[in-house]
Short mmCIF file of N, CA and C in Angstrom, two decimals:
data_model
loop_
_atom_site.label_atom_id
_atom_site.label_comp_id
_atom_site.label_asym_id
_atom_site.label_seq_id
_atom_site.Cartn_x
_atom_site.Cartn_y
_atom_site.Cartn_z
N MET A 30 7.25 42.80 -31.62
CA MET A 30 6.16 42.86 -30.66
C MET A 30 5.47 41.51 -30.52
N ILE A 31 5.26 40.79 -31.63
CA ILE A 31 4.62 39.48 -31.58
C ILE A 31 5.49 38.48 -30.82
N ILE A 32 6.80 38.54 -30.98
CA ILE A 32 7.71 37.63 -30.28
C ILE A 32 7.63 37.87 -28.78
N LEU A 33 7.57 39.11 -28.37
CA LEU A 33 7.45 39.45 -26.96
C LEU A 33 6.14 38.90 -26.40
N SER A 34 5.07 39.01 -27.14
CA SER A 34 3.78 38.50 -26.68
C SER A 34 3.80 36.98 -26.56
N ALA A 35 4.40 36.29 -27.51
CA ALA A 35 4.49 34.83 -27.46
C ALA A 35 5.34 34.40 -26.26
N ALA A 36 6.42 35.12 -25.99
CA ALA A 36 7.26 34.80 -24.84
C ALA A 36 6.50 35.04 -23.54
N LEU A 37 5.72 36.11 -23.51
CA LEU A 37 4.92 36.42 -22.33
C LEU A 37 3.86 35.34 -22.08
N VAL A 38 3.18 34.92 -23.13
CA VAL A 38 2.17 33.86 -23.02
C VAL A 38 2.83 32.56 -22.57
N ALA A 39 3.98 32.23 -23.14
CA ALA A 39 4.68 31.01 -22.74
C ALA A 39 5.10 31.06 -21.28
N GLY A 40 5.56 32.23 -20.84
CA GLY A 40 5.95 32.40 -19.44
C GLY A 40 4.77 32.25 -18.50
N LEU A 41 3.64 32.84 -18.87
CA LEU A 41 2.43 32.72 -18.05
C LEU A 41 1.94 31.28 -17.98
N LEU A 42 1.99 30.58 -19.10
CA LEU A 42 1.60 29.17 -19.12
C LEU A 42 2.51 28.33 -18.23
N LEU A 43 3.79 28.63 -18.25
CA LEU A 43 4.75 27.92 -17.42
C LEU A 43 4.45 28.16 -15.94
N ILE A 44 4.15 29.40 -15.59
CA ILE A 44 3.82 29.72 -14.20
C ILE A 44 2.53 29.02 -13.78
N LEU A 45 1.51 29.04 -14.63
CA LEU A 45 0.25 28.37 -14.32
C LEU A 45 0.45 26.86 -14.13
N CYS A 46 1.27 26.29 -14.99
CA CYS A 46 1.56 24.86 -14.89
C CYS A 46 2.28 24.55 -13.58
N ALA A 47 3.23 25.38 -13.20
CA ALA A 47 3.97 25.18 -11.94
C ALA A 47 3.03 25.29 -10.74
N VAL A 48 2.13 26.26 -10.76
CA VAL A 48 1.18 26.43 -9.66
C VAL A 48 0.25 25.22 -9.58
N TYR A 49 -0.23 24.75 -10.72
CA TYR A 49 -1.11 23.58 -10.76
C TYR A 49 -0.40 22.36 -10.16
N LEU A 50 0.83 22.12 -10.60
CA LEU A 50 1.58 20.97 -10.10
C LEU A 50 1.85 21.08 -8.61
N GLN A 51 2.14 22.28 -8.14
CA GLN A 51 2.41 22.47 -6.73
C GLN A 51 1.17 22.18 -5.89
N ARG A 52 0.00 22.49 -6.41
CA ARG A 52 -1.24 22.25 -5.68
C ARG A 52 -1.68 20.80 -5.74
N ARG A 53 -1.31 20.07 -6.80
CA ARG A 53 -1.76 18.69 -7.00
C ARG A 53 -0.75 17.64 -6.53
N MET A 54 0.53 18.01 -6.42
CA MET A 54 1.56 17.02 -6.13
C MET A 54 2.15 17.23 -4.74
N ILE A 55 2.61 16.16 -4.15
CA ILE A 55 3.29 16.20 -2.86
C ILE A 55 4.58 15.40 -3.01
N ILE A 56 5.65 15.92 -2.47
CA ILE A 56 6.89 15.16 -2.38
C ILE A 56 7.09 14.87 -0.89
N ALA A 57 7.14 13.59 -0.56
CA ALA A 57 7.29 13.17 0.84
C ALA A 57 8.56 12.35 0.98
N GLU A 58 9.22 12.50 2.11
CA GLU A 58 10.41 11.71 2.38
C GLU A 58 10.06 10.60 3.37
N VAL A 59 10.49 9.40 3.06
CA VAL A 59 10.23 8.24 3.91
C VAL A 59 11.13 8.31 5.13
N SER A 60 10.54 8.10 6.30
CA SER A 60 11.36 7.98 7.51
C SER A 60 10.95 6.69 8.20
N GLY A 61 11.91 6.00 8.73
CA GLY A 61 11.62 4.75 9.41
C GLY A 61 11.62 3.56 8.48
N ALA A 62 11.30 2.40 9.05
CA ALA A 62 11.41 1.14 8.33
C ALA A 62 10.06 0.49 8.04
N SER A 63 8.96 1.22 8.19
CA SER A 63 7.65 0.60 8.08
C SER A 63 7.31 0.11 6.68
N MET A 64 7.94 0.66 5.64
CA MET A 64 7.61 0.25 4.27
C MET A 64 8.72 -0.56 3.60
N LEU A 65 9.70 -1.02 4.39
CA LEU A 65 10.74 -1.90 3.83
C LEU A 65 10.11 -3.19 3.36
N PRO A 66 10.52 -3.81 2.31
CA PRO A 66 11.62 -3.46 1.42
C PRO A 66 11.21 -2.54 0.27
N THR A 67 9.92 -2.15 0.20
CA THR A 67 9.46 -1.34 -0.92
C THR A 67 10.11 0.03 -0.93
N TYR A 68 10.07 0.73 0.20
CA TYR A 68 10.67 2.06 0.31
C TYR A 68 11.55 2.11 1.54
N CYS A 69 12.73 2.72 1.39
CA CYS A 69 13.70 2.83 2.48
C CYS A 69 13.70 4.25 3.04
N ALA A 70 14.15 4.37 4.29
CA ALA A 70 14.26 5.68 4.92
C ALA A 70 15.14 6.59 4.07
N GLY A 71 14.71 7.82 3.90
CA GLY A 71 15.46 8.80 3.11
C GLY A 71 15.01 8.90 1.67
N GLU A 72 14.27 7.91 1.18
CA GLU A 72 13.78 7.98 -0.20
C GLU A 72 12.67 9.02 -0.28
N ARG A 73 12.62 9.68 -1.43
CA ARG A 73 11.58 10.68 -1.65
C ARG A 73 10.55 10.09 -2.61
N LEU A 74 9.27 10.34 -2.29
CA LEU A 74 8.17 9.80 -3.08
C LEU A 74 7.36 10.94 -3.69
N LEU A 75 6.94 10.72 -4.92
CA LEU A 75 6.06 11.67 -5.60
C LEU A 75 4.64 11.13 -5.50
N ALA A 76 3.73 11.96 -5.02
CA ALA A 76 2.34 11.55 -4.86
C ALA A 76 1.44 12.66 -5.37
N TYR A 77 0.25 12.27 -5.85
CA TYR A 77 -0.71 13.30 -6.25
C TYR A 77 -1.84 13.34 -5.24
N ARG A 78 -2.29 14.56 -4.97
CA ARG A 78 -3.39 14.74 -4.03
C ARG A 78 -4.65 14.12 -4.60
N ARG A 79 -5.29 13.30 -3.82
CA ARG A 79 -6.51 12.67 -4.31
C ARG A 79 -7.71 13.57 -4.02
N LYS A 80 -8.66 13.50 -4.90
CA LYS A 80 -9.90 14.24 -4.70
C LYS A 80 -10.76 13.44 -3.72
N PRO A 81 -11.56 14.13 -2.91
CA PRO A 81 -12.36 13.42 -1.89
C PRO A 81 -13.23 12.30 -2.45
N GLN A 82 -13.75 12.48 -3.65
CA GLN A 82 -14.64 11.46 -4.21
C GLN A 82 -13.88 10.35 -4.95
N GLU A 83 -12.56 10.50 -5.08
CA GLU A 83 -11.77 9.50 -5.82
C GLU A 83 -11.66 8.22 -5.00
N PRO A 84 -12.10 7.09 -5.55
CA PRO A 84 -12.05 5.85 -4.78
C PRO A 84 -10.62 5.33 -4.62
N LEU A 85 -10.39 4.66 -3.51
CA LEU A 85 -9.10 4.00 -3.28
C LEU A 85 -9.20 2.57 -3.76
N GLN A 86 -8.05 2.01 -4.12
CA GLN A 86 -8.00 0.62 -4.55
C GLN A 86 -6.99 -0.13 -3.69
N THR A 87 -7.28 -1.38 -3.44
CA THR A 87 -6.33 -2.18 -2.67
C THR A 87 -5.02 -2.26 -3.45
N GLY A 88 -3.94 -2.25 -2.70
CA GLY A 88 -2.61 -2.30 -3.30
C GLY A 88 -1.98 -0.94 -3.49
N GLN A 89 -2.78 0.12 -3.50
CA GLN A 89 -2.21 1.46 -3.66
C GLN A 89 -1.43 1.85 -2.40
N VAL A 90 -0.37 2.62 -2.61
CA VAL A 90 0.38 3.18 -1.50
C VAL A 90 -0.09 4.62 -1.34
N VAL A 91 -0.45 4.99 -0.12
CA VAL A 91 -1.03 6.30 0.13
C VAL A 91 -0.23 7.07 1.19
N LEU A 92 -0.40 8.38 1.14
CA LEU A 92 0.07 9.25 2.21
C LEU A 92 -1.16 9.62 3.02
N LEU A 93 -1.11 9.37 4.32
CA LEU A 93 -2.24 9.76 5.15
C LEU A 93 -1.74 10.64 6.28
N ARG A 94 -2.60 11.54 6.69
CA ARG A 94 -2.24 12.43 7.78
C ARG A 94 -2.01 11.61 9.04
N HIS A 95 -0.93 11.93 9.74
CA HIS A 95 -0.62 11.19 10.95
C HIS A 95 -1.75 11.36 11.95
N PRO A 96 -2.32 10.26 12.45
CA PRO A 96 -3.49 10.36 13.32
C PRO A 96 -3.17 10.81 14.75
N ARG A 97 -1.91 10.82 15.10
CA ARG A 97 -1.55 11.20 16.47
C ARG A 97 -0.96 12.60 16.48
N PRO A 98 -1.67 13.56 17.07
CA PRO A 98 -1.18 14.94 17.10
C PRO A 98 0.15 15.03 17.84
N GLY A 99 0.99 15.95 17.39
CA GLY A 99 2.28 16.16 18.04
C GLY A 99 3.36 15.20 17.57
N SER A 100 3.07 14.37 16.61
CA SER A 100 4.06 13.44 16.10
C SER A 100 5.10 14.20 15.27
N ASP A 101 6.31 13.66 15.20
CA ASP A 101 7.38 14.28 14.39
C ASP A 101 7.03 14.23 12.91
N ALA A 102 6.37 13.17 12.48
CA ALA A 102 6.02 13.02 11.07
C ALA A 102 4.61 13.56 10.83
N SER A 103 4.43 14.26 9.72
CA SER A 103 3.10 14.76 9.40
C SER A 103 2.33 13.76 8.53
N TRP A 104 3.06 12.86 7.85
CA TRP A 104 2.44 11.87 6.97
C TRP A 104 2.87 10.48 7.38
N LEU A 105 2.00 9.51 7.12
CA LEU A 105 2.36 8.09 7.18
C LEU A 105 2.26 7.56 5.76
N VAL A 106 3.18 6.68 5.39
CA VAL A 106 3.15 6.02 4.08
C VAL A 106 2.71 4.59 4.33
N LYS A 107 1.57 4.20 3.76
CA LYS A 107 1.02 2.86 4.00
C LYS A 107 0.38 2.31 2.73
N ARG A 108 0.18 0.99 2.73
CA ARG A 108 -0.46 0.31 1.60
C ARG A 108 -1.92 0.01 1.97
N VAL A 109 -2.82 0.28 1.04
CA VAL A 109 -4.25 -0.01 1.25
C VAL A 109 -4.45 -1.51 1.06
N VAL A 110 -4.98 -2.16 2.09
CA VAL A 110 -5.20 -3.60 2.07
C VAL A 110 -6.67 -3.94 1.82
N ALA A 111 -7.56 -3.10 2.32
CA ALA A 111 -9.00 -3.31 2.12
C ALA A 111 -9.70 -1.97 2.24
N VAL A 112 -10.77 -1.80 1.49
CA VAL A 112 -11.57 -0.57 1.52
C VAL A 112 -13.00 -0.91 1.95
N GLY A 113 -13.81 0.12 2.15
CA GLY A 113 -15.19 -0.08 2.59
C GLY A 113 -15.92 -1.12 1.77
N GLY A 114 -16.52 -2.09 2.45
CA GLY A 114 -17.23 -3.17 1.77
C GLY A 114 -16.39 -4.42 1.59
N ASP A 115 -15.06 -4.30 1.69
CA ASP A 115 -14.18 -5.46 1.59
C ASP A 115 -14.15 -6.19 2.93
N VAL A 116 -13.67 -7.40 2.88
CA VAL A 116 -13.50 -8.21 4.09
C VAL A 116 -12.04 -8.13 4.53
N VAL A 117 -11.83 -8.04 5.84
CA VAL A 117 -10.46 -8.04 6.37
C VAL A 117 -9.81 -9.37 6.00
N PRO A 118 -8.63 -9.33 5.32
CA PRO A 118 -7.98 -10.57 4.87
C PRO A 118 -7.55 -11.47 6.02
N ASP A 119 -7.44 -12.76 5.73
CA ASP A 119 -6.93 -13.72 6.71
C ASP A 119 -5.53 -13.32 7.14
N GLY A 120 -5.19 -13.64 8.37
CA GLY A 120 -3.85 -13.39 8.87
C GLY A 120 -3.66 -11.99 9.44
N ILE A 121 -4.69 -11.15 9.36
CA ILE A 121 -4.58 -9.80 9.89
C ILE A 121 -5.48 -9.69 11.10
N ARG A 122 -4.87 -9.37 12.21
CA ARG A 122 -5.62 -9.15 13.46
C ARG A 122 -5.20 -7.80 13.99
N CYS A 123 -6.15 -6.95 14.23
CA CYS A 123 -5.88 -5.61 14.72
C CYS A 123 -6.39 -5.49 16.14
N ASP A 124 -5.51 -5.11 17.04
CA ASP A 124 -5.88 -4.92 18.44
C ASP A 124 -5.66 -3.45 18.75
N VAL A 125 -6.70 -2.65 18.59
CA VAL A 125 -6.60 -1.21 18.74
C VAL A 125 -6.72 -0.87 20.22
N ARG A 126 -5.61 -0.56 20.84
CA ARG A 126 -5.56 -0.38 22.29
C ARG A 126 -6.40 0.78 22.83
N PRO A 127 -6.27 1.99 22.32
CA PRO A 127 -7.00 3.08 22.99
C PRO A 127 -8.51 2.88 22.99
N ARG A 128 -9.03 2.29 21.93
CA ARG A 128 -10.48 2.12 21.83
C ARG A 128 -10.93 0.73 22.25
N ARG A 129 -9.98 -0.11 22.64
CA ARG A 129 -10.27 -1.49 23.03
C ARG A 129 -11.11 -2.20 21.98
N GLN A 130 -10.71 -2.00 20.75
CA GLN A 130 -11.44 -2.57 19.61
C GLN A 130 -10.57 -3.67 19.00
N VAL A 131 -11.16 -4.76 18.63
CA VAL A 131 -10.43 -5.84 17.96
C VAL A 131 -11.05 -6.02 16.59
N ILE A 132 -10.21 -6.01 15.57
CA ILE A 132 -10.65 -6.23 14.20
C ILE A 132 -10.14 -7.60 13.79
N LEU A 133 -11.05 -8.46 13.36
CA LEU A 133 -10.69 -9.84 13.06
C LEU A 133 -10.83 -10.13 11.57
N PRO A 134 -10.08 -11.14 11.06
CA PRO A 134 -10.26 -11.56 9.68
C PRO A 134 -11.71 -11.94 9.42
N GLY A 135 -12.20 -11.58 8.24
CA GLY A 135 -13.57 -11.89 7.88
C GLY A 135 -14.54 -10.76 8.21
N GLU A 136 -14.10 -9.81 9.05
CA GLU A 136 -14.95 -8.67 9.38
C GLU A 136 -15.03 -7.73 8.18
N MET A 137 -16.14 -7.04 8.05
CA MET A 137 -16.35 -6.12 6.93
C MET A 137 -15.77 -4.75 7.28
N VAL A 138 -15.04 -4.15 6.32
CA VAL A 138 -14.54 -2.78 6.49
C VAL A 138 -15.72 -1.83 6.26
N PRO A 139 -15.98 -0.92 7.20
CA PRO A 139 -17.12 0.00 7.03
C PRO A 139 -16.91 0.95 5.86
N GLU A 140 -18.01 1.37 5.23
CA GLU A 140 -17.93 2.35 4.14
C GLU A 140 -17.28 3.63 4.67
N GLY A 141 -16.43 4.24 3.85
CA GLY A 141 -15.76 5.48 4.24
C GLY A 141 -14.47 5.25 5.01
N TYR A 142 -14.09 3.98 5.16
CA TYR A 142 -12.88 3.63 5.90
C TYR A 142 -12.03 2.67 5.06
N ALA A 143 -10.77 2.51 5.48
CA ALA A 143 -9.88 1.56 4.82
C ALA A 143 -8.99 0.91 5.86
N LEU A 144 -8.46 -0.22 5.50
CA LEU A 144 -7.48 -0.93 6.32
C LEU A 144 -6.15 -0.72 5.63
N VAL A 145 -5.18 -0.13 6.34
CA VAL A 145 -3.86 0.14 5.75
C VAL A 145 -2.79 -0.53 6.59
N LEU A 146 -1.77 -1.04 5.92
CA LEU A 146 -0.66 -1.71 6.60
C LEU A 146 0.65 -1.23 6.01
N GLY A 147 1.70 -1.28 6.82
CA GLY A 147 3.04 -1.08 6.32
C GLY A 147 3.54 -2.38 5.74
N ASP A 148 4.48 -2.31 4.82
CA ASP A 148 5.02 -3.53 4.21
C ASP A 148 5.93 -4.30 5.17
N ASN A 149 6.36 -3.66 6.25
CA ASN A 149 7.22 -4.27 7.24
C ASN A 149 6.47 -4.28 8.58
N PRO A 150 5.62 -5.29 8.81
CA PRO A 150 4.71 -5.27 9.95
C PRO A 150 5.38 -5.11 11.31
N ALA A 151 6.60 -5.58 11.46
CA ALA A 151 7.26 -5.51 12.77
C ALA A 151 7.62 -4.07 13.15
N HIS A 152 7.67 -3.17 12.18
CA HIS A 152 8.09 -1.79 12.44
C HIS A 152 7.10 -0.78 11.89
N SER A 153 5.81 -1.07 11.95
CA SER A 153 4.84 -0.20 11.31
C SER A 153 3.71 0.20 12.25
N LEU A 154 3.41 1.49 12.28
CA LEU A 154 2.21 2.00 12.93
C LEU A 154 1.14 2.05 11.85
N ASP A 155 0.13 1.19 11.97
CA ASP A 155 -0.86 1.09 10.91
C ASP A 155 -2.20 0.66 11.50
N SER A 156 -3.08 0.12 10.68
CA SER A 156 -4.42 -0.26 11.15
C SER A 156 -4.39 -1.29 12.27
N ARG A 157 -3.32 -2.03 12.40
CA ARG A 157 -3.26 -3.01 13.48
C ARG A 157 -3.26 -2.33 14.85
N GLN A 158 -2.76 -1.08 14.91
CA GLN A 158 -2.79 -0.32 16.16
C GLN A 158 -3.83 0.80 16.13
N LEU A 159 -4.15 1.31 14.94
CA LEU A 159 -5.01 2.48 14.81
C LEU A 159 -6.45 2.15 14.43
N GLY A 160 -6.69 0.94 13.96
CA GLY A 160 -8.04 0.57 13.52
C GLY A 160 -8.29 1.01 12.09
N PHE A 161 -9.55 1.01 11.72
CA PHE A 161 -9.90 1.45 10.37
C PHE A 161 -9.60 2.94 10.25
N ILE A 162 -9.04 3.33 9.11
CA ILE A 162 -8.63 4.71 8.88
C ILE A 162 -9.68 5.39 7.99
N PRO A 163 -10.15 6.59 8.36
CA PRO A 163 -11.09 7.29 7.49
C PRO A 163 -10.45 7.60 6.13
N VAL A 164 -11.17 7.31 5.07
CA VAL A 164 -10.66 7.55 3.72
C VAL A 164 -10.32 9.02 3.53
N GLY A 165 -11.04 9.91 4.18
CA GLY A 165 -10.79 11.34 4.07
C GLY A 165 -9.42 11.77 4.58
N SER A 166 -8.80 10.97 5.43
CA SER A 166 -7.47 11.34 5.93
C SER A 166 -6.35 10.89 5.00
N MET A 167 -6.72 10.18 3.93
CA MET A 167 -5.72 9.75 2.95
C MET A 167 -5.63 10.82 1.88
N ALA A 168 -4.59 11.62 2.00
CA ALA A 168 -4.49 12.84 1.19
C ALA A 168 -3.92 12.62 -0.19
N ALA A 169 -3.10 11.60 -0.36
CA ALA A 169 -2.40 11.47 -1.65
C ALA A 169 -2.11 10.01 -1.96
N ILE A 170 -1.94 9.74 -3.25
CA ILE A 170 -1.60 8.41 -3.73
C ILE A 170 -0.21 8.48 -4.34
N VAL A 171 0.66 7.59 -3.89
CA VAL A 171 2.05 7.59 -4.36
C VAL A 171 2.10 7.13 -5.81
N ILE A 172 2.83 7.90 -6.62
CA ILE A 172 2.99 7.58 -8.03
C ILE A 172 4.29 6.82 -8.25
N ARG A 173 5.38 7.37 -7.67
CA ARG A 173 6.68 6.75 -7.89
C ARG A 173 7.70 7.25 -6.90
N ARG A 174 8.81 6.58 -6.87
CA ARG A 174 9.97 6.95 -6.08
C ARG A 174 10.76 7.99 -6.88
N LEU A 175 11.23 9.04 -6.21
CA LEU A 175 12.02 10.06 -6.89
C LEU A 175 13.51 9.82 -6.76
N SER A 176 13.91 9.16 -5.69
CA SER A 176 15.34 8.92 -5.48
C SER A 176 15.54 7.43 -5.24
N PRO A 177 16.70 6.92 -5.64
CA PRO A 177 16.95 5.48 -5.45
C PRO A 177 17.14 5.10 -4.01
#
C-alpha cells in the first residue's frame, strides 16, 4: 500500500511539473532570415514566458507578439537593443512609415518601450519599421536553441 501511494505521489508531482513547464515555456520555430547568423529558419527555440514586471536587458533575444494582425507568424524573434531610459545607439535610424515617425540616434527610448532589431537588418521587420515596441508585447525570453 505504501509503494502504491509513493508511486501515486510521484505521478502527481510529474503531472504538476509538466503543467508548470507548459505554462512557463514556449517552443518557437524560426522562420525567415531576420536573425541570421544567430538563428536559421527551421531552428526551434526554447523560451520562458516573462512576467510583466520582469525587466528586459539589452542583448536578450525575445519573442514578441507580431504587431500586424493577420500575419502568418504569431511571434517575431528579435534582439533587445535598448530599453526605456536608454539612448538609441549610433547607426540606427528608424523610419516608421505608418505613423510618419522618425527615430534618430541619441533619442531616448520611452519608459515601457524597447528598441528591437533582427541580427540580419536587410531581412528583418523590427523597430526600424515598427518604432518602439511596448515591453508588454514581449512575451518570452529565449533561453537556448533546441535544434542545430
